[in-house]
């Protein structure tokens, strides 16, 4: 969200969309910086603990090796340096190069930033599908996401202010992802996820003796 919001801010300098959306992006940057600091201040110390290696911002099942340990650095400084360099490069392009006048470049900023934001639910969707369960993911969070999507789409398609199609298309995709999360709650529930459908879950909950009686 931090990178996506920064891209949306620079997108505004080339495509002067709704000021309300710009304000939202700026506010999100501030909130994400606070969350980043809290996460870094409270992360487990690098090293071994109970035989398990603790790597910042990594899951127990994360088997992918990221180039240069991206966003898994052991020290705090690289996170802020990355953001500073990222903003610096975008500022240099906008202020000192003619590419900032290119509609293709400006639209690329918008679509890239909004695509990052729109695909944020995908890791949760994939995790739920692999485990056949929504355990650990609260239904209230999913409901809030869907409600937010409905309100966002309503604003994008009814507002009299300038709303680029990048916002609308990415919001539609995100709404589909969040809606599918709701479907996963209906399919899997928040249990262990051994069954993949409501009928299978119902059958798995029937005691063995009762199953045998029905089979006879």
Tab-separated table of C-alpha atoms in Angstrom:
chain	number	residue	atom	x	y	z
A	1	UNK	CA	0.000	0.000	0.000
A	2	UNK	CA	2.879	2.375	0.715
A	3	UNK	CA	4.407	1.963	-2.743
A	4	UNK	CA	0.977	2.011	-4.382
A	5	UNK	CA	0.014	5.257	-2.640
A	6	UNK	CA	3.298	6.935	-3.591
A	7	UNK	CA	2.711	5.989	-7.224
A	8	UNK	CA	-0.824	7.397	-7.047
A	9	UNK	CA	0.501	10.714	-5.751
A	10	UNK	CA	2.924	11.020	-8.668
A	11	UNK	CA	0.135	9.913	-10.994
A	12	UNK	CA	-1.836	12.963	-9.858
A	13	UNK	CA	0.903	15.330	-11.058
A	14	UNK	CA	0.360	14.076	-14.592
A	15	UNK	CA	-3.374	13.442	-14.501
A	16	UNK	CA	-5.151	15.842	-12.172
A	17	UNK	CA	-7.832	13.519	-10.879
A	18	UNK	CA	-10.111	14.044	-7.881
A	19	UNK	CA	-8.476	15.918	-5.010
A	20	UNK	CA	-10.314	13.630	-2.597
A	21	UNK	CA	-8.455	10.634	-4.033
A	22	UNK	CA	-5.164	12.508	-3.791
A	23	UNK	CA	-5.868	13.313	-0.144
A	24	UNK	CA	-6.669	9.651	0.476
A	25	UNK	CA	-3.332	8.609	-1.049
A	26	UNK	CA	-1.397	11.119	1.069
A	27	UNK	CA	-3.219	10.022	4.229
A	28	UNK	CA	-2.541	6.377	3.396
A	29	UNK	CA	1.180	7.109	3.061
A	30	UNK	CA	1.214	8.584	6.554
A	31	UNK	CA	-0.684	5.637	8.022
A	32	UNK	CA	1.547	3.113	6.271
A	33	UNK	CA	4.673	4.800	7.623
A	34	UNK	CA	3.263	4.491	11.139
A	35	UNK	CA	2.420	0.821	10.555
A	36	UNK	CA	5.883	0.190	9.123
A	37	UNK	CA	7.533	1.694	12.196
A	38	UNK	CA	5.329	-0.341	14.533
A	39	UNK	CA	6.088	-3.524	12.585
A	40	UNK	CA	9.828	-2.879	12.615
A	41	UNK	CA	9.879	-1.959	16.293
A	42	UNK	CA	8.002	-5.120	17.294
A	43	UNK	CA	9.387	-7.721	14.907
A	44	UNK	CA	11.256	-10.763	16.279
A	45	UNK	CA	14.994	-10.272	16.473
A	46	UNK	CA	16.942	-11.952	13.632
A	47	UNK	CA	18.519	-15.243	14.599
A	48	UNK	CA	17.515	-18.593	15.969
A	49	UNK	CA	14.696	-19.133	18.425
A	50	UNK	CA	13.540	-22.628	19.352
A	51	UNK	CA	15.345	-23.905	16.291
A	52	UNK	CA	13.363	-21.662	13.923
A	53	UNK	CA	15.005	-18.822	12.031
A	54	UNK	CA	13.197	-15.494	12.301
A	55	UNK	CA	13.396	-13.402	9.145
A	56	UNK	CA	11.632	-10.021	9.095
A	57	UNK	CA	8.377	-9.931	7.118
A	58	UNK	CA	8.492	-13.600	6.152
A	59	UNK	CA	6.090	-16.434	6.793
A	60	UNK	CA	6.952	-19.875	8.022
A	61	UNK	CA	6.124	-21.293	4.587
A	62	UNK	CA	7.891	-18.606	2.563
A	63	UNK	CA	10.246	-20.619	0.366
A	64	UNK	CA	10.908	-17.966	-2.263
A	65	UNK	CA	14.309	-16.331	-2.225
A	66	UNK	CA	13.818	-12.628	-2.829
A	67	UNK	CA	16.479	-10.691	-4.761
A	68	UNK	CA	18.701	-8.846	-2.295
A	69	UNK	CA	16.378	-10.065	0.499
A	70	UNK	CA	13.866	-7.439	-0.586
A	71	UNK	CA	11.648	-6.308	2.298
A	72	UNK	CA	13.211	-8.944	4.537
A	73	UNK	CA	16.183	-6.902	5.629
A	74	UNK	CA	17.502	-7.479	9.122
A	75	UNK	CA	18.059	-3.802	9.858
A	76	UNK	CA	15.617	-0.914	9.943
A	77	UNK	CA	17.524	1.543	7.779
A	78	UNK	CA	17.152	-0.260	4.393
A	79	UNK	CA	13.358	0.020	4.539
A	80	UNK	CA	13.438	3.791	4.810
A	81	UNK	CA	16.303	4.060	2.320
A	82	UNK	CA	14.308	2.114	-0.246
A	83	UNK	CA	11.337	4.458	0.141
A	84	UNK	CA	13.637	7.499	-0.054
A	85	UNK	CA	15.356	6.242	-3.212
A	86	UNK	CA	12.013	5.288	-4.736
A	87	UNK	CA	10.573	8.767	-4.154
A	88	UNK	CA	13.852	10.340	-5.282
A	89	UNK	CA	13.867	8.509	-8.609
A	90	UNK	CA	10.243	9.389	-9.314
A	91	UNK	CA	10.898	13.024	-8.380
A	92	UNK	CA	13.933	13.147	-10.676
A	93	UNK	CA	11.904	11.759	-13.577
A	94	UNK	CA	9.064	14.206	-12.970
A	95	UNK	CA	11.195	17.310	-12.536
A	96	UNK	CA	14.203	16.806	-14.785
A	97	UNK	CA	13.251	14.533	-17.661
A	98	UNK	CA	10.842	14.989	-20.581
A	99	UNK	CA	9.343	11.547	-20.027
A	100	UNK	CA	7.121	13.053	-17.346
A	101	UNK	CA	5.141	14.703	-20.151
A	102	UNK	CA	4.398	11.366	-21.774
A	103	UNK	CA	0.794	10.180	-21.330
A	104	UNK	CA	2.058	6.602	-21.543
A	105	UNK	CA	4.395	7.129	-18.594
A	106	UNK	CA	1.741	8.891	-16.530
A	107	UNK	CA	-0.853	6.215	-17.222
A	108	UNK	CA	1.707	3.534	-16.389
A	109	UNK	CA	2.208	5.102	-12.967
A	110	UNK	CA	-1.518	5.065	-12.346
A	111	UNK	CA	-2.155	1.537	-13.525
A	112	UNK	CA	0.901	0.173	-11.709
A	113	UNK	CA	0.029	1.813	-8.399
A	114	UNK	CA	-3.631	0.870	-8.587
A	115	UNK	CA	-2.824	-2.663	-9.762
A	116	UNK	CA	-0.607	-3.177	-6.713
A	117	UNK	CA	-3.456	-2.039	-4.486
A	118	UNK	CA	-6.037	-4.126	-6.346
A	119	UNK	CA	-4.016	-7.345	-6.065
A	120	UNK	CA	-3.440	-7.082	-2.312
A	121	UNK	CA	-6.246	-9.602	-1.548
A	122	UNK	CA	-4.703	-12.251	-3.842
A	123	UNK	CA	-2.227	-13.705	-1.288
A	124	UNK	CA	-5.125	-14.210	1.142
A	125	UNK	CA	-7.246	-15.793	-1.592
A	126	UNK	CA	-4.414	-18.171	-2.513
A	127	UNK	CA	-3.691	-19.042	1.123
A	128	UNK	CA	-7.364	-19.827	1.763
A	129	UNK	CA	-7.534	-21.973	-1.359
A	130	UNK	CA	-4.408	-23.941	-0.480
A	131	UNK	CA	-5.502	-24.604	3.102
A	132	UNK	CA	-9.190	-25.020	2.191
A	133	UNK	CA	-9.921	-22.829	5.192
A	134	UNK	CA	-10.308	-19.179	6.184
A	135	UNK	CA	-8.896	-19.785	9.641
A	136	UNK	CA	-7.087	-16.711	10.928
A	137	UNK	CA	-8.922	-14.325	8.601
A	138	UNK	CA	-11.843	-12.563	10.246
A	139	UNK	CA	-15.206	-12.390	8.522
A	140	UNK	CA	-15.629	-8.827	9.801
A	141	UNK	CA	-12.504	-7.790	7.878
A	142	UNK	CA	-13.835	-9.344	4.690
A	143	UNK	CA	-17.203	-7.645	5.190
A	144	UNK	CA	-15.490	-4.288	5.744
A	145	UNK	CA	-13.464	-4.754	2.557
A	146	UNK	CA	-16.558	-5.562	0.512
A	147	UNK	CA	-18.461	-2.619	1.980
A	148	UNK	CA	-15.518	-0.360	1.181
A	149	UNK	CA	-15.429	-1.684	-2.380
A	150	UNK	CA	-19.122	-0.928	-2.868
A	151	UNK	CA	-18.716	2.612	-1.568
A	152	UNK	CA	-15.580	3.138	-3.653
A	153	UNK	CA	-17.198	1.921	-6.855
A	154	UNK	CA	-20.262	4.055	-6.191
A	155	UNK	CA	-18.042	7.118	-5.886
A	156	UNK	CA	-15.954	6.258	-8.944
A	157	UNK	CA	-18.976	5.839	-11.218
A	158	UNK	CA	-21.232	8.589	-9.869
A	159	UNK	CA	-18.822	11.384	-8.946
A	160	UNK	CA	-18.822	14.517	-11.085
A	161	UNK	CA	-15.088	14.917	-10.474
A	162	UNK	CA	-12.401	13.524	-12.763
A	163	UNK	CA	-11.927	9.804	-12.086
A	164	UNK	CA	-9.504	8.060	-14.496
A	165	UNK	CA	-10.523	4.643	-15.753
A	166	UNK	CA	-7.491	3.148	-14.023
A	167	UNK	CA	-9.262	3.701	-10.700
A	168	UNK	CA	-12.485	2.136	-11.931
A	169	UNK	CA	-10.964	-0.941	-13.560
A	170	UNK	CA	-8.679	-1.751	-10.640
A	171	UNK	CA	-11.510	-1.160	-8.167
A	172	UNK	CA	-13.692	-3.628	-10.081
A	173	UNK	CA	-10.930	-6.244	-9.960
A	174	UNK	CA	-10.383	-5.685	-6.238
A	175	UNK	CA	-14.116	-5.959	-5.611
A	176	UNK	CA	-14.147	-9.310	-7.422
A	177	UNK	CA	-11.245	-10.549	-5.277
A	178	UNK	CA	-12.913	-9.421	-2.053
A	179	UNK	CA	-16.198	-10.935	-3.175
A	180	UNK	CA	-14.441	-14.236	-3.802
A	181	UNK	CA	-13.038	-14.060	-0.267
A	182	UNK	CA	-16.647	-13.936	0.884
A	183	UNK	CA	-17.386	-16.998	-1.244
A	184	UNK	CA	-14.430	-18.759	0.375
A	185	UNK	CA	-15.889	-18.045	3.814
A	186	UNK	CA	-19.110	-19.686	2.666
A	187	UNK	CA	-17.258	-22.662	1.161
A	188	UNK	CA	-14.569	-23.293	3.747
A	189	UNK	CA	-15.598	-21.575	6.960
A	190	UNK	CA	-12.901	-20.933	9.554
A	191	UNK	CA	-12.213	-24.541	10.499
A	192	UNK	CA	-9.360	-26.845	9.601
A	193	UNK	CA	-10.519	-26.951	5.992
A	194	UNK	CA	-10.488	-30.657	5.285
A	195	UNK	CA	-13.582	-30.301	3.115
A	196	UNK	CA	-14.080	-28.054	0.142
A	197	UNK	CA	-17.844	-27.531	0.008
A	198	UNK	CA	-20.733	-27.028	2.448
A	199	UNK	CA	-22.014	-30.543	1.677
A	200	UNK	CA	-18.593	-32.072	2.317
A	201	UNK	CA	-18.238	-30.113	5.551
A	202	UNK	CA	-21.660	-31.338	6.657
A	203	UNK	CA	-20.746	-34.925	5.893
A	204	UNK	CA	-17.404	-34.611	7.674
A	205	UNK	CA	-19.203	-33.420	10.810
A	206	UNK	CA	-21.506	-36.477	10.911
A	207	UNK	CA	-20.277	-39.063	13.436
A	208	UNK	CA	-18.854	-42.262	11.953
A	209	UNK	CA	-21.671	-44.401	13.362
A	210	UNK	CA	-24.312	-42.203	11.760
A	211	UNK	CA	-22.475	-42.302	8.447
A	212	UNK	CA	-22.455	-46.104	8.560
A	213	UNK	CA	-26.183	-46.199	9.275
A	214	UNK	CA	-26.926	-43.965	6.314
A	215	UNK	CA	-24.738	-46.079	4.046
A	216	UNK	CA	-26.652	-49.170	5.073
